[in-house]
Structure formats: structure tokens, C-alpha cells
């Protein structure tokens, strides 16, 4: 009986929840060791830790420090990139290596307090959420006062992300995001730099999982102290918000984006046509060549900004359907122009035919060439889903 009791006690210990904490590091020799000490301090009898440092080819002693920490502590591992790839790439490496029940991201720069993770992980442990987001804009803990315009930029990106995801987050760009491991390891993430933040928010929103937001403290550092994010990353975030959300937008919003693409392609058509004419190419040849090239540009812009490439069809099936739709709508455009030209005049006839063509082009792309399944409803507030069950696609 004593052995059985000991086995039960061991089983209880083994069943404690384990939080994997990913620590992407690039040239963080000044703070890395202190960061790991703070992270290790939150381990308890009820919460085990797996700490994974991912050194992104640092140029100072960060790698050496990571190796020393991994050698000193059983629950610390160190992974290394041979070339610098970016924070997102480091997180991807860590996600693949994670084995805990939950996965959190901890910057090595001491801007975030690991004690907050003890609160953020509670909704996951109690099965109230699959994702918990830490917000720097909720009232909680200490906040260093810095950079008004940087804060406004964060709020604008969060606002735009919310428009595209239909979420009501207050801090999309926050580092503190905690996930169920089975969820985060299912996501096909691509962004290698700070574009990871809007991409992962888009991905979990499209899974329709339960997302909770909680306030965290924040001691932001200055650029002189090593802050790395800049204007380039803000522009990339704008692109990522559109790129990873547009193909699931409601039709009216998606059509507005398509009008932008269509307008740019119409300009390209005109520029190519005039360029060929200036090169002494006949109008009979220049017009169809410009049309085909503009159609190719339209296809490229569609799959890079609005629709998802190979959403249902293989590559050549998609291209074939796209080509057929372009040719069919080209015939409609020609016939509409000829039908109206004597009633409204050439310019008005062509304008009306172009508007008809834009609407038909968008409908063909949304419904035939790049069709998307409905996202379906959000998960209910309570669920009995076990960790072995597959999350919604």
C-alpha cells in the first residue's frame, strides 16, 4: 500500500501543468541571465517550466551565456540559428521544440515581468481559453512612460487588426501571448520578423478559438537601451494585417480592396499599352499584350493581398479557372461596350463596361477561382475539449 501511495504522489507531480517559455534572443548579453532568473522564479509545485532560449545568431556573448544557462539548469534549453533570421523565425524554432502544455513568449530584454505569466496561464489551466493575450493598455502593474507616437502606432495597428479579424483587442503587438501547445503547433506561421504578431492574431482568430485578454505591467526600454522595432516593422505589420486576413473579410470590404487592385492593374494596362505604342508596336498587338500582362499582374496581386493562393484548387487548376474567367469577362466587356456605345457615347460605354467587368471579376475570383470556406461560429464560452482533440481549422 505504501508503494501505491508513493506512485499516486508521483503521478500527481507528473500531472502538474508545464509552461514552455520561449525566449528569443539577439544581442541580449546585458539582460539574458537576469531574464532567465526571473522566469525560473515563477516555477512552483503546481506549475512546471520548460525554458527554451533561441539565440538568433547574436554578435556578442549572448550565445555563450545561453549555453552556460542550459548547462546550469535542467529546465533550460538553448537552441541556435547559424544566421540571423529575425524574432519570428526564432519563435518558430522554439514552437517546434516545445513540449509543455502551454507555450508563452518572453522577450529577453526585461520589458515584461514573468510574474504576470502566473495570471495569464490561469484561463488556460481552467479551460476558459485557448489563447491569452497580455495587454499593456489595461490598468495593471507598473508602466514606464515612453514614446507617445510609438504608442499611437501600436494602437493604430491594433485598431486595423481588429477591423480585419473582428476582435476587440487592446494590444495586438504585445509580446505576452500564451497558447495551448496543441493549437500553436498546428498553425502554419511564416513571418520571420515582427510580422509574427499580426500573423498569429489572424491565425487564431480564423480558428475561432476562445481568446482572453488580461492586463500586464510593462517597463519599456529606449532605443539607446536596445529597443529594435522600427518604422520598417510597422509597415510590415500593415502588410501582414491585410495579407493574413483579407481572404476572410466580408464581401463589401473585400470588394473595396479589390477596387484598389483593379485600379492599379488598369493603370498598369494603360502604361504597358502606351509603352508598346511608343516602341512602334501596332495597336492591334499592343492592346492584347497589355491586357494579358495586366491580367497576370492582377492575379499576382490578388494572391498576395486579397485571396489565398490554392485555397481549393491546385496551382494549374487555379490558373486555368482564372484564365477562363478573364477571357469570359473580356467578352462581356466587349459586348457591353458595343451595346452601349451608340446610346451613351464611347467614353461612357467603356466606363460602364469597366464597372460591370470589375463586379464580375470580383465575383469570379471570390466564388470560383479563390473560394473560401466559412470560418464558422466562435467556440462557446465553456467546452469539454481535451488536449488530444483537434482544434478547428
mmCIF file of C-alpha atoms in Angstrom, residues 190 243 247 295-327 361 364-372:
data_model
loop_
_atom_site.group_PDB
_atom_site.id
_atom_site.type_symbol
_atom_site.label_atom_id
_atom_site.label_comp_id
_atom_site.label_asym_id
_atom_site.label_seq_id
_atom_site.Cartn_x
_atom_site.Cartn_y
_atom_site.Cartn_z
ATOM 1 C CA UNK A 190 5.524 32.268 -41.993
ATOM 2 C CA UNK A 243 -2.181 39.659 -46.157
ATOM 3 C CA UNK A 247 -9.295 36.435 -47.784
ATOM 4 C CA UNK A 295 -4.264 40.226 -66.057
ATOM 5 C CA UNK A 296 -1.087 38.454 -64.870
ATOM 6 C CA UNK A 297 -0.304 41.380 -62.542
ATOM 7 C CA UNK A 298 -3.894 41.243 -61.280
ATOM 8 C CA UNK A 299 -3.515 37.531 -60.489
ATOM 9 C CA UNK A 300 -0.229 38.113 -58.640
ATOM 10 C CA UNK A 301 -1.665 40.990 -56.598
ATOM 11 C CA UNK A 302 -4.801 39.009 -55.781
ATOM 12 C CA UNK A 303 -2.910 36.068 -54.270
ATOM 13 C CA UNK A 304 -0.533 38.376 -52.390
ATOM 14 C CA UNK A 305 -3.045 40.801 -50.926
ATOM 15 C CA UNK A 306 -6.666 39.597 -51.037
ATOM 16 C CA UNK A 307 -7.197 35.939 -51.795
ATOM 17 C CA UNK A 308 -5.419 32.819 -50.592
ATOM 18 C CA UNK A 309 -3.313 31.013 -53.210
ATOM 19 C CA UNK A 310 -4.574 27.470 -53.918
ATOM 20 C CA UNK A 311 -7.404 27.859 -51.426
ATOM 21 C CA UNK A 312 -9.293 24.974 -53.019
ATOM 22 C CA UNK A 313 -7.695 24.185 -56.369
ATOM 23 C CA UNK A 314 -4.182 23.145 -57.301
ATOM 24 C CA UNK A 315 -1.923 25.724 -58.918
ATOM 25 C CA UNK A 316 -2.718 24.904 -62.531
ATOM 26 C CA UNK A 317 -6.418 24.412 -61.828
ATOM 27 C CA UNK A 318 -6.477 27.848 -60.226
ATOM 28 C CA UNK A 319 -4.623 29.455 -63.145
ATOM 29 C CA UNK A 320 -6.905 27.713 -65.648
ATOM 30 C CA UNK A 321 -10.062 28.928 -63.909
ATOM 31 C CA UNK A 322 -8.577 32.412 -63.619
ATOM 32 C CA UNK A 323 -7.739 32.489 -67.343
ATOM 33 C CA UNK A 324 -11.188 31.271 -68.340
ATOM 34 C CA UNK A 325 -12.858 33.884 -66.124
ATOM 35 C CA UNK A 326 -10.677 36.677 -67.574
ATOM 36 C CA UNK A 327 -11.470 35.661 -71.149
ATOM 37 C CA UNK A 361 -14.130 39.914 -61.930
ATOM 38 C CA UNK A 364 -15.498 35.208 -60.231
ATOM 39 C CA UNK A 365 -12.412 35.455 -58.030
ATOM 40 C CA UNK A 366 -14.311 35.202 -54.730
ATOM 41 C CA UNK A 367 -16.722 32.450 -55.724
ATOM 42 C CA UNK A 368 -14.879 30.385 -58.365
ATOM 43 C CA UNK A 369 -11.128 30.987 -58.566
ATOM 44 C CA UNK A 370 -10.308 31.561 -54.867
ATOM 45 C CA UNK A 371 -13.305 30.186 -52.932
ATOM 46 C CA UNK A 372 -13.021 30.089 -49.126
#
